[in-house]
XYZ file of C-alpha atoms in Angstrom:
553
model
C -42.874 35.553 27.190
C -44.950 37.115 30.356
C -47.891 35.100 30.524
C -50.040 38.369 31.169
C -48.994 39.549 27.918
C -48.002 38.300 24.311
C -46.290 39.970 21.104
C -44.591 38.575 18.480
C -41.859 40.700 18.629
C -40.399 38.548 21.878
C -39.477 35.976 19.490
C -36.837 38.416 17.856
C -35.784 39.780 20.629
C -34.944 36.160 22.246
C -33.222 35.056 18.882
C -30.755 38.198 18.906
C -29.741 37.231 21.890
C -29.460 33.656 21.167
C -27.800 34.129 17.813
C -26.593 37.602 17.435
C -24.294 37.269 14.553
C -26.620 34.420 12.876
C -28.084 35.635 9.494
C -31.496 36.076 9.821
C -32.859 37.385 6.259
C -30.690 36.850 3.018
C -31.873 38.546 0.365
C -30.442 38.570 -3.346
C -29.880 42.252 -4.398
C -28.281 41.508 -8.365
C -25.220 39.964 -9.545
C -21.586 40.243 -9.538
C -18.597 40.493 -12.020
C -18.967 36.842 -12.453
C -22.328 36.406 -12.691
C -22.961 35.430 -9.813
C -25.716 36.377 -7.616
C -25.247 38.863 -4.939
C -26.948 39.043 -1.106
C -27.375 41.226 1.093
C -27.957 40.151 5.025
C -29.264 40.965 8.480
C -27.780 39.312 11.313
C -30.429 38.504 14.258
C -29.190 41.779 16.262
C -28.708 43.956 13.683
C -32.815 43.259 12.939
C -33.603 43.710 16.411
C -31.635 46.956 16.862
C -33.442 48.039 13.109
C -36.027 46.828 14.478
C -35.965 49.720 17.864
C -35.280 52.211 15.749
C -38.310 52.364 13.348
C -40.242 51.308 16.030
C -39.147 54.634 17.350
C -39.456 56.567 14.175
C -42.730 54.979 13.067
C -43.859 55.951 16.680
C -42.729 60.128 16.265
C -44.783 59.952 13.010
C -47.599 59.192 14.563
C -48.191 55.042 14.299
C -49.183 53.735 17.368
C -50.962 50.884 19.730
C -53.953 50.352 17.815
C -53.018 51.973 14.607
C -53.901 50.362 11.866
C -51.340 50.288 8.623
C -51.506 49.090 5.105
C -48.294 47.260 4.403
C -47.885 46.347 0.743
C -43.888 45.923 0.175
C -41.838 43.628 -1.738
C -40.296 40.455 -0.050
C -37.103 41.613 1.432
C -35.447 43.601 4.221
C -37.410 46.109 4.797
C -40.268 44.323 4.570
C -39.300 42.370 8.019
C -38.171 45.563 9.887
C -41.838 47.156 9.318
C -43.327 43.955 10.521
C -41.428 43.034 13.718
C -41.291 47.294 14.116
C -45.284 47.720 14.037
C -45.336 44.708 16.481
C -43.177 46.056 19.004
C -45.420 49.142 18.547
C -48.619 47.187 19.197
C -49.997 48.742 15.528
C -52.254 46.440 13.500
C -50.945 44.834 10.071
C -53.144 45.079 7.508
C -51.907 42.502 5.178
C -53.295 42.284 1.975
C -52.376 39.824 -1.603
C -51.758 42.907 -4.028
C -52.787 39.836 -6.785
C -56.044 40.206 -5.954
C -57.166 42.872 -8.365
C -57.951 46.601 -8.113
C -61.577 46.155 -6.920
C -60.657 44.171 -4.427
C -57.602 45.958 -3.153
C -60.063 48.688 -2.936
C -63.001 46.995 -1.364
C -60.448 45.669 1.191
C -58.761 48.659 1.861
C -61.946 50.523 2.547
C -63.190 48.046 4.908
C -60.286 48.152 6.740
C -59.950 51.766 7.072
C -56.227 52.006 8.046
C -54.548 55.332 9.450
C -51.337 54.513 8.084
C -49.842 53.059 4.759
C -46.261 51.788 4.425
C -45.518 50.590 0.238
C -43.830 50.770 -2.584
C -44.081 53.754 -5.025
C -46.088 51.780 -6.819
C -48.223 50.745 -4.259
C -48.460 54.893 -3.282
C -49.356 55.198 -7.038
C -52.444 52.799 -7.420
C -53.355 53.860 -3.340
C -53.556 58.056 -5.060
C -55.366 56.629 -8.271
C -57.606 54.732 -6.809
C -58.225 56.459 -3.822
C -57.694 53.799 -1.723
C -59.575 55.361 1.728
C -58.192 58.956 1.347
C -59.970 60.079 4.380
C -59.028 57.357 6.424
C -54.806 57.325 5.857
C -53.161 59.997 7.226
C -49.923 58.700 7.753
C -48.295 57.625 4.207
C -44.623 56.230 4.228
C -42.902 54.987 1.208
C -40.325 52.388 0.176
C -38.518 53.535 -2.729
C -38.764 57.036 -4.368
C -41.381 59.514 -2.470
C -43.483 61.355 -5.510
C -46.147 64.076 -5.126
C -48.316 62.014 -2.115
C -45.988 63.290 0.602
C -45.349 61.671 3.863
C -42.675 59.906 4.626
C -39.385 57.961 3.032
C -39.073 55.086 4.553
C -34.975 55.086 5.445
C -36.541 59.182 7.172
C -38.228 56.755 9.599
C -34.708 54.975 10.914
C -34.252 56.819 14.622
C -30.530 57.441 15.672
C -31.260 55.078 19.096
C -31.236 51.777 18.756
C -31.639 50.379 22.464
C -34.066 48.175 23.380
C -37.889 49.337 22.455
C -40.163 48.861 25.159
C -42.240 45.966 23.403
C -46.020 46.690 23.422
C -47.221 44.045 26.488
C -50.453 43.177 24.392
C -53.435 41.320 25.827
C -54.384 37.731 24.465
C -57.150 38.737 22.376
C -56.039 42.253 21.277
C -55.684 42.794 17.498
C -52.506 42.205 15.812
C -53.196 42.017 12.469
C -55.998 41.382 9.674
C -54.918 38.995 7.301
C -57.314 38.877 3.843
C -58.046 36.197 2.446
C -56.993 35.876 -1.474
C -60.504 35.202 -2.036
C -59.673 32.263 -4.565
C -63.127 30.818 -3.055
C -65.347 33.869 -2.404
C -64.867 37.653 -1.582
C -62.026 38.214 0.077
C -62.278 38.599 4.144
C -60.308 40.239 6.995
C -59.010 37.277 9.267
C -58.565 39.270 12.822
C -55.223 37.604 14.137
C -54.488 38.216 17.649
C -50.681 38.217 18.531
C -51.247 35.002 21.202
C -52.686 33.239 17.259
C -49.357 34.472 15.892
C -46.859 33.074 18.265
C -49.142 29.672 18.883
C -48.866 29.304 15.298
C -45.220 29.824 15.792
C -45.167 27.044 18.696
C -46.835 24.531 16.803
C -44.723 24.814 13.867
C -41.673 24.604 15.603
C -42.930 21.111 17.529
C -44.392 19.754 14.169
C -41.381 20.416 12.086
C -38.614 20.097 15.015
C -36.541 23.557 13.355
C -32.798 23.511 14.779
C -30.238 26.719 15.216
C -28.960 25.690 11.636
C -31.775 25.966 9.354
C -31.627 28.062 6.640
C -35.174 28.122 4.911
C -36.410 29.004 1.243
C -38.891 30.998 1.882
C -41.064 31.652 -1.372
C -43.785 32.442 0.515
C -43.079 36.053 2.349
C -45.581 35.262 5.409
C -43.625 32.409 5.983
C -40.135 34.082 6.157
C -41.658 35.646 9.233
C -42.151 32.693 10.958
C -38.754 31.285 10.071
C -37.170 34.478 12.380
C -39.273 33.448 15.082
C -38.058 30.164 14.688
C -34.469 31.138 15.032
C -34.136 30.027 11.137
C -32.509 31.850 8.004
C -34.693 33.293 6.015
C -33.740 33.069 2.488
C -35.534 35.176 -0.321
C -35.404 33.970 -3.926
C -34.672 35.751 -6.800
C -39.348 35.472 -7.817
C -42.347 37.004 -8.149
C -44.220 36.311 -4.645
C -47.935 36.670 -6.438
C -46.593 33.925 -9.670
C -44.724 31.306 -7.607
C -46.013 28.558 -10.529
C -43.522 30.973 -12.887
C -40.589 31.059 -10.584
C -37.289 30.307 -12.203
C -36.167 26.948 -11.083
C -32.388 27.346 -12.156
C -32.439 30.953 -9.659
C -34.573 28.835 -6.994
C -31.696 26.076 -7.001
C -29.183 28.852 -7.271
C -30.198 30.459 -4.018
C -30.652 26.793 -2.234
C -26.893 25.895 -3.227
C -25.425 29.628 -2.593
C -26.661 29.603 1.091
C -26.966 26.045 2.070
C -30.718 26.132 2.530
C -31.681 22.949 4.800
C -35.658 23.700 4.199
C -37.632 24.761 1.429
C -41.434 26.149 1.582
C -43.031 26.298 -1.557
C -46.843 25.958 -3.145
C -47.274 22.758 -5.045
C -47.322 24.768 -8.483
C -43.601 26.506 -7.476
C -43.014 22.637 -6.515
C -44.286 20.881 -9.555
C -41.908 23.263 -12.038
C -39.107 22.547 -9.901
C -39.777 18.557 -9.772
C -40.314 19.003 -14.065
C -36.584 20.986 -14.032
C -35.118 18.455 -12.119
C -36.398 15.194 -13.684
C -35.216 16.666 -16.870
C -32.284 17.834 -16.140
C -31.106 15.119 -13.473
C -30.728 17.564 -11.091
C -30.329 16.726 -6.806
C -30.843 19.394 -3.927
C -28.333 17.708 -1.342
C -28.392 19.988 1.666
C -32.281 20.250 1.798
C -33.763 18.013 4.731
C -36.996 18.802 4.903
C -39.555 20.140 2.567
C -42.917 22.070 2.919
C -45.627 22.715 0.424
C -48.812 24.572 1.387
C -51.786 26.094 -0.078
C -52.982 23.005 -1.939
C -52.556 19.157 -2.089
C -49.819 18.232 -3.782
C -50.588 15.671 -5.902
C -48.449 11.804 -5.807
C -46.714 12.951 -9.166
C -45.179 15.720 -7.979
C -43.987 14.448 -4.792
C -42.296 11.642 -6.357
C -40.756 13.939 -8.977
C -39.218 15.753 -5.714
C -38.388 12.876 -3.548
C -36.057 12.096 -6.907
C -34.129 15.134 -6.151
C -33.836 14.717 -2.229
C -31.599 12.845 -0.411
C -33.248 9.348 1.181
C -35.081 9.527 3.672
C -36.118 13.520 3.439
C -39.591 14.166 3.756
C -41.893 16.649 2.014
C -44.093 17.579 4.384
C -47.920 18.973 3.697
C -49.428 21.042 6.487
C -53.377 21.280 6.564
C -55.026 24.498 7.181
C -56.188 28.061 6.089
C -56.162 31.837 6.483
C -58.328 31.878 9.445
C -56.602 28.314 11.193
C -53.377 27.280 10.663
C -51.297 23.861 10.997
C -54.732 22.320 11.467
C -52.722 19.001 10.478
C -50.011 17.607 8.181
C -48.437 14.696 6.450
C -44.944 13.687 5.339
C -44.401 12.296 1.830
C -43.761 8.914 3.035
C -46.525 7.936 4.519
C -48.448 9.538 1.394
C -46.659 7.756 -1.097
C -46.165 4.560 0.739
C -49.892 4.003 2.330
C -52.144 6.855 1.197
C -51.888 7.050 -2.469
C -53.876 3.686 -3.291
C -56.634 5.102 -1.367
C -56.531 8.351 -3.283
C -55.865 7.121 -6.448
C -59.114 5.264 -6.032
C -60.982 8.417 -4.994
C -60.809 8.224 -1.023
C -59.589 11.904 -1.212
C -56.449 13.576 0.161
C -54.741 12.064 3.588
C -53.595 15.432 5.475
C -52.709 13.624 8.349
C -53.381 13.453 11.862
C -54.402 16.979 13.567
C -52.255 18.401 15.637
C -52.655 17.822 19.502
C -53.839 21.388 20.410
C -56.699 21.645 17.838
C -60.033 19.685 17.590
C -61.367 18.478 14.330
C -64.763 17.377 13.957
C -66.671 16.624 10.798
C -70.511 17.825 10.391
C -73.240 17.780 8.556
C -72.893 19.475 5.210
C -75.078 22.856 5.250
C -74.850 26.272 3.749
C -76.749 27.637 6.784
C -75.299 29.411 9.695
C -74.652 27.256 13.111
C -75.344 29.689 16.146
C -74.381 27.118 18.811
C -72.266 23.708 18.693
C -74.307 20.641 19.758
C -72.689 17.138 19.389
C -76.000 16.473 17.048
C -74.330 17.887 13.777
C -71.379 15.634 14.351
C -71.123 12.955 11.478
C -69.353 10.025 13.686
C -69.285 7.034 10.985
C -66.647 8.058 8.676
C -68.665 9.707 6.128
C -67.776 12.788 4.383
C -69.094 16.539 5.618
C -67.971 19.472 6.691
C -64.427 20.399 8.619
C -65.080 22.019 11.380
C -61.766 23.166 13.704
C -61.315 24.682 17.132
C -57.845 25.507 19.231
C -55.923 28.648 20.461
C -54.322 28.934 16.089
C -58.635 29.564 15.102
C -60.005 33.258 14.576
C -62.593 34.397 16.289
C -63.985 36.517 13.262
C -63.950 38.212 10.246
C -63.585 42.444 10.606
C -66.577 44.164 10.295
C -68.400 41.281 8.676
C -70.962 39.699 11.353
C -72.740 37.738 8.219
C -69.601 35.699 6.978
C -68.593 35.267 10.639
C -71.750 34.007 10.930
C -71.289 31.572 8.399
C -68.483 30.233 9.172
C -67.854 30.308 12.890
C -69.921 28.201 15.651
C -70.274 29.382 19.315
C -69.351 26.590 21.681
C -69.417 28.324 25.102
C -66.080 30.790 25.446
C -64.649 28.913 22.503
C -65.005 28.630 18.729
C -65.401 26.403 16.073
C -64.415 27.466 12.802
C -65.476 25.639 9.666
C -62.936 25.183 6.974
C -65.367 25.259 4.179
C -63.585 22.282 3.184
C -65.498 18.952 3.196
C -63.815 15.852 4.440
C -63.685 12.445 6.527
C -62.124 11.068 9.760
C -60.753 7.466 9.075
C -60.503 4.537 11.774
C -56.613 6.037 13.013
C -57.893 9.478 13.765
C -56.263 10.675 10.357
C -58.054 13.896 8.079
C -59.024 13.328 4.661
C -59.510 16.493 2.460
C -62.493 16.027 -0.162
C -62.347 19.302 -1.413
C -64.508 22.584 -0.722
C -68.545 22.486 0.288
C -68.883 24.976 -1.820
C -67.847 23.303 -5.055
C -69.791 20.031 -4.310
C -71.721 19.250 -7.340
C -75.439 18.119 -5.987
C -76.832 15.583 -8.292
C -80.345 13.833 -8.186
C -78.214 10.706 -6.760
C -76.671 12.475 -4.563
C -73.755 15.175 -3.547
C -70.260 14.901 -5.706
C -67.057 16.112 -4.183
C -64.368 17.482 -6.833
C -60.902 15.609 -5.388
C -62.635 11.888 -5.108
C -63.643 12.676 -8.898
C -60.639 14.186 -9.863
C -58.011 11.801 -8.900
C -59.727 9.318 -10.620
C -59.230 11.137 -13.948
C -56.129 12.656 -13.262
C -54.513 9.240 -13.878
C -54.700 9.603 -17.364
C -51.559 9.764 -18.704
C -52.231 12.626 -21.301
C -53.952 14.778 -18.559
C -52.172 17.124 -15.826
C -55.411 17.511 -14.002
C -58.812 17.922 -14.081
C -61.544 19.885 -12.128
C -65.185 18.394 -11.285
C -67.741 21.409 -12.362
C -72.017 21.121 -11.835
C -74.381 23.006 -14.553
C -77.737 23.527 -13.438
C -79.700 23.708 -10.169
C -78.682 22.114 -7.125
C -79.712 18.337 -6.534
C -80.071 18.424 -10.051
C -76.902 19.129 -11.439
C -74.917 17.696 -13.865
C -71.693 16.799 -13.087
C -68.464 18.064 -15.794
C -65.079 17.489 -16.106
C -62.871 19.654 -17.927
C -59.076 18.592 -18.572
C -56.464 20.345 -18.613
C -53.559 18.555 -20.862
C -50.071 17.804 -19.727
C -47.566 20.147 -21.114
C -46.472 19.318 -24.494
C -49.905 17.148 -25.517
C -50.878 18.106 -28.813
C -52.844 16.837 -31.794
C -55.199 14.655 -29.733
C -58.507 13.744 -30.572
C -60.528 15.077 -28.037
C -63.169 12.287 -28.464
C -61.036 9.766 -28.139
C -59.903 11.096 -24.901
C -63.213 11.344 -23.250
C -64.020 8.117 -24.208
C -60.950 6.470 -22.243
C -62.161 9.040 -19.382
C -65.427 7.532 -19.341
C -63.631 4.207 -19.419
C -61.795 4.954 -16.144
C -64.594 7.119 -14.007
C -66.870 3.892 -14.606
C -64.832 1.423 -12.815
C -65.860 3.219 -9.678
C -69.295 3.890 -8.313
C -68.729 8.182 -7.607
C -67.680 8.642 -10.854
C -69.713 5.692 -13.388
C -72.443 8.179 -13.658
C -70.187 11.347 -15.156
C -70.321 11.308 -19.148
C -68.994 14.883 -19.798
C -66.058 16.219 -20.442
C -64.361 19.511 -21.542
C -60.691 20.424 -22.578
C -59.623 23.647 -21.314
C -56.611 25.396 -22.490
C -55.116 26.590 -18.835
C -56.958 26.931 -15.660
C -57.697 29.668 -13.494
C -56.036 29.415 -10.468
C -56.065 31.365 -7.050
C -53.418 34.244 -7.101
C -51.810 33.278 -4.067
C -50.290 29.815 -4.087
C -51.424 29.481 -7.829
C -52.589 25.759 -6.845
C -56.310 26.454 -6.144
C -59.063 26.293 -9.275
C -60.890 28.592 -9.704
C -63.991 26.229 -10.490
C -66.468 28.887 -10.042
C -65.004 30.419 -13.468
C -64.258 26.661 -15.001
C -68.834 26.300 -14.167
C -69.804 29.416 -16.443
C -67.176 28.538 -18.627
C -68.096 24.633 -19.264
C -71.820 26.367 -19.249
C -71.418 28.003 -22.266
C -69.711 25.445 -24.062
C -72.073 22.820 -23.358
C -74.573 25.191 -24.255
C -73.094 25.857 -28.017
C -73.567 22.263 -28.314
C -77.285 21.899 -28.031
């Protein structure tokens, strides 16, 4: 790439040249006579010349530089022709979890205030219902039967010339897409990517996790599947429900793995843990895999060892650190977790994420719910202790769109650069290596003193009768009181719930953070965020312990 300009487009480009007849998105599209599963394919050219021509047609409608579009369309092919097409064009993605609910969808969409909308019919349905900015969107493009909205078919959109598209030559901190958060831990926010974020992001991956010309990648995570192009991987698409990747089908998951010879698999830890469950029952081994990432949450020890059962020795599962607005911050390979972190864990030292990676700066800081105008080496906590994370490198966003008060929050000025803080609260150990605590925001604040939920938790989580916990507070802050509610491991019935607490209690007093907690809750399935389905929604689990505490007095 020119260093006066960046897109993320180049990337494609490059590989098609590199690997022309190389797959680079399989998709499965039904089954055969046998039953087997069917795919269909784009080679690396054949998505770069797709790519020209609806960057061409997307440009006669009237999408261009600047343009901001909607995109809301299923995991598949032409899901990665609108992307890589809008990026040639220089458009802005609006990218938005369609699991987050109607009143958010709305509240996002409105805020946003696109020109354009590329979806699915039944993403033009809920847009006409809802009236997803009708003023705004002039431009409307579907995927799949075109009803009474008008616009545009999508396959209308395909120009005849497919020569090379003069690639938008964007500036380094000109908008390439807004990414919203899922808003699993507050409202959720516009993330303003730049396209020099995108392709760092795509550097750092590919020295982190050393991707070769062979790799063919499960990618059950769409955003990812972008990357993995840019990487000069395979994308493969399961046979799943992006929003429910806890309820994907293991048996189709394994299917497409062995079908294509998939050497990596990215999952969340909930896709992960059903898959580990399937293949401890069932015996099952995933031979051509040799490497594994899981993002979006901690995995926890179990799970990981469940998986490393079903890999060949020596294959790591890898955990990358980071979040909507800064990603890899950091990450960690299964060995080192299960051979030197998980004591410390176990015995509530909180999550090891690893070392961070050499272009980004992690600091930990003093824990406040105040704003942080400027950076000043003052609000640096230097002796271990838990705080805030606090991040800054060329993968960080500058802001939030059109919200100066959370970008306020949650990013600190430090001359031309930026800190952003994770909301996550954490420690720094002796070798320089990141322990996650779990989010500021779900600290419980005691009279003794601040509790953070995964030191608590993985204390209780050892119980063999319980598949996890979550650490709630009732009541005013520094005087909260500090709840646990359980969540049972599948197939635990008939237990007496006293009983249970009691051997709880038994285990949270053999270490100081957790002597003092006494109460405890069983709740029948957790909330959990909509996008990885691994993050708990503890704000719910607070008014919902609340109540039932209170029908005890």
């Amino acid at each position: 790439m020119n260093d006066d300009y960046i897109n993320m487009a180049e990337f494609i480009r490059e590989n098609s040249k590199k690997y022309p007849y190389k797959r680079a998105i399989v998709i499965p599209t039904g089954r055969d006579h046998f039953g087997h599963a069917a795919y269909s394919s784009l080679t690396f050219k054949q998505l770069e010349d797709e790519t020209n021509r609806f960057a061409r047609g997307f440009e006669k409608i009237g999408i261009k530089r600047g343009t901001k579009v909607v995109v809301l369309i299923l995991p598949g092919i032409e899901m990665y022709i609108t992307w890589f097409a809008l990026c040639k064009i220089g458009a802005t993605m609006v990218m938005i979890d369609s699991g987050i609910g109607p009143k958010s969808m709305t509240a996002c969409i409105k805020e946003a205030a696109p020109e354009a909308f590329i979806g699915i019919t039944k993403a033009h349905i809920a847009r006409t219902v809802l009236r997803w900015s009708p003023y705004s969107i002039k431009i409307k493009v579907t995927v799949g039967p075109k009803l009474f909205w008008g616009g545009y078919s999508f396959y209308d959109c395909r120009d005849e010339d497919n020569s090379e598209y003069p690639i938008a030559k964007m500036k380094e901190n000109e908008t390439a897409a807004m990414m919203f958060t899922s808003g699993s831990t507050g409202i959720s926010k516009g993330a303003v990517y730049t396209h020099s974020i995108l392709c760092n992001q795509v550097k750092f991956l590919q020295e982190i996790y050393k991707f070769n010309k062979d790799d063919l990648d499960l990618a059950t995570f769409p955003l990812f599947g972008l990357f993995d192009v840019c990487l000069g991987s395979t994308a493969v698409i399961p046979d799943m429900d992006p929003t429910k990747p806890g309820k994907a089908d293991p048996v189709k998951l394994l299917e497409a793995i062995n079908d294509n010879g998939a050497t990596v698999m990215f999952g969340s830890p909930a896709l992960i843990d059903n898959l580990s469950r399937y293949g401890e029952k069932h015996n099952t081994k995933i031979p051509s895999l040799r490497m594994v990432i899981s993002c979006g949450a901690p995995a926890r020890n179990d799970i990981l060892n469940r998986l490393q059962n079903m890999l060949n020795p020596g294959v790591e599962i890898f955990t990358p650190y980071g979040a909507t607005e800064a990603l890899p911050v950091s990450s960690i390979g299964s060995s080192m977790i299960l051979g030197e972190t998980a004591p410390i864990t176990d015995a509530g030292g909180g999550t090891c994420v690893g070392k961070p990676n050499e272009h980004v700066q992690v600091r930990i800081i003093k824990i406040t719910d105040e704003p942080i105008s400027e950076w000043s080496e003052d609000i640096v906590i230097k002796d271990g202790s838990i705080g805030e994370i606090a991040v800054k490198g060329p993968i960080v966003t500058k802001e939030y769109f059109k919200r100066p008060e959370n970008t306020k929050l949650a990013k600190i000025k430090d001359g031309n650069e930026i800190w952003h803080r994770m909301g996550d609260v954490g420690r720094i150990d002796e070798q320089g290596r990141l322990w996650f605590c779990g989010r500021k925001s779900h600290r419980v604040e005691t009279e003794k003193g601040p509790l953070f939920t995964i030191p608590c938790e993985r204390v209780f989580n050892q119980h063999p009768n319980v598949f996890r916990t979550a650490l709630v507070g009732i009541g005013q802050l520094g005087h909260q009181i500090p709840v646990i509610c359980v969540e049972l491991e599948k197939g635990v019935k008939d237990i007496d719930p006293q009983k249970l607490f009691n051997e709880l209690m038994d285990i949270g007093k053999k270490y100081p953070h957790t002597a003092c907690i006494d109460k405890f809750l069983i709740h029948p399935s957790f909330p959990v965020d909509i996008r990885h389905n691994a993050k708990i929604g503890r704000e719910n689990l607070a008014l919902w312990a609340y109540d039932n505490l209170k029908g005890r007095n």
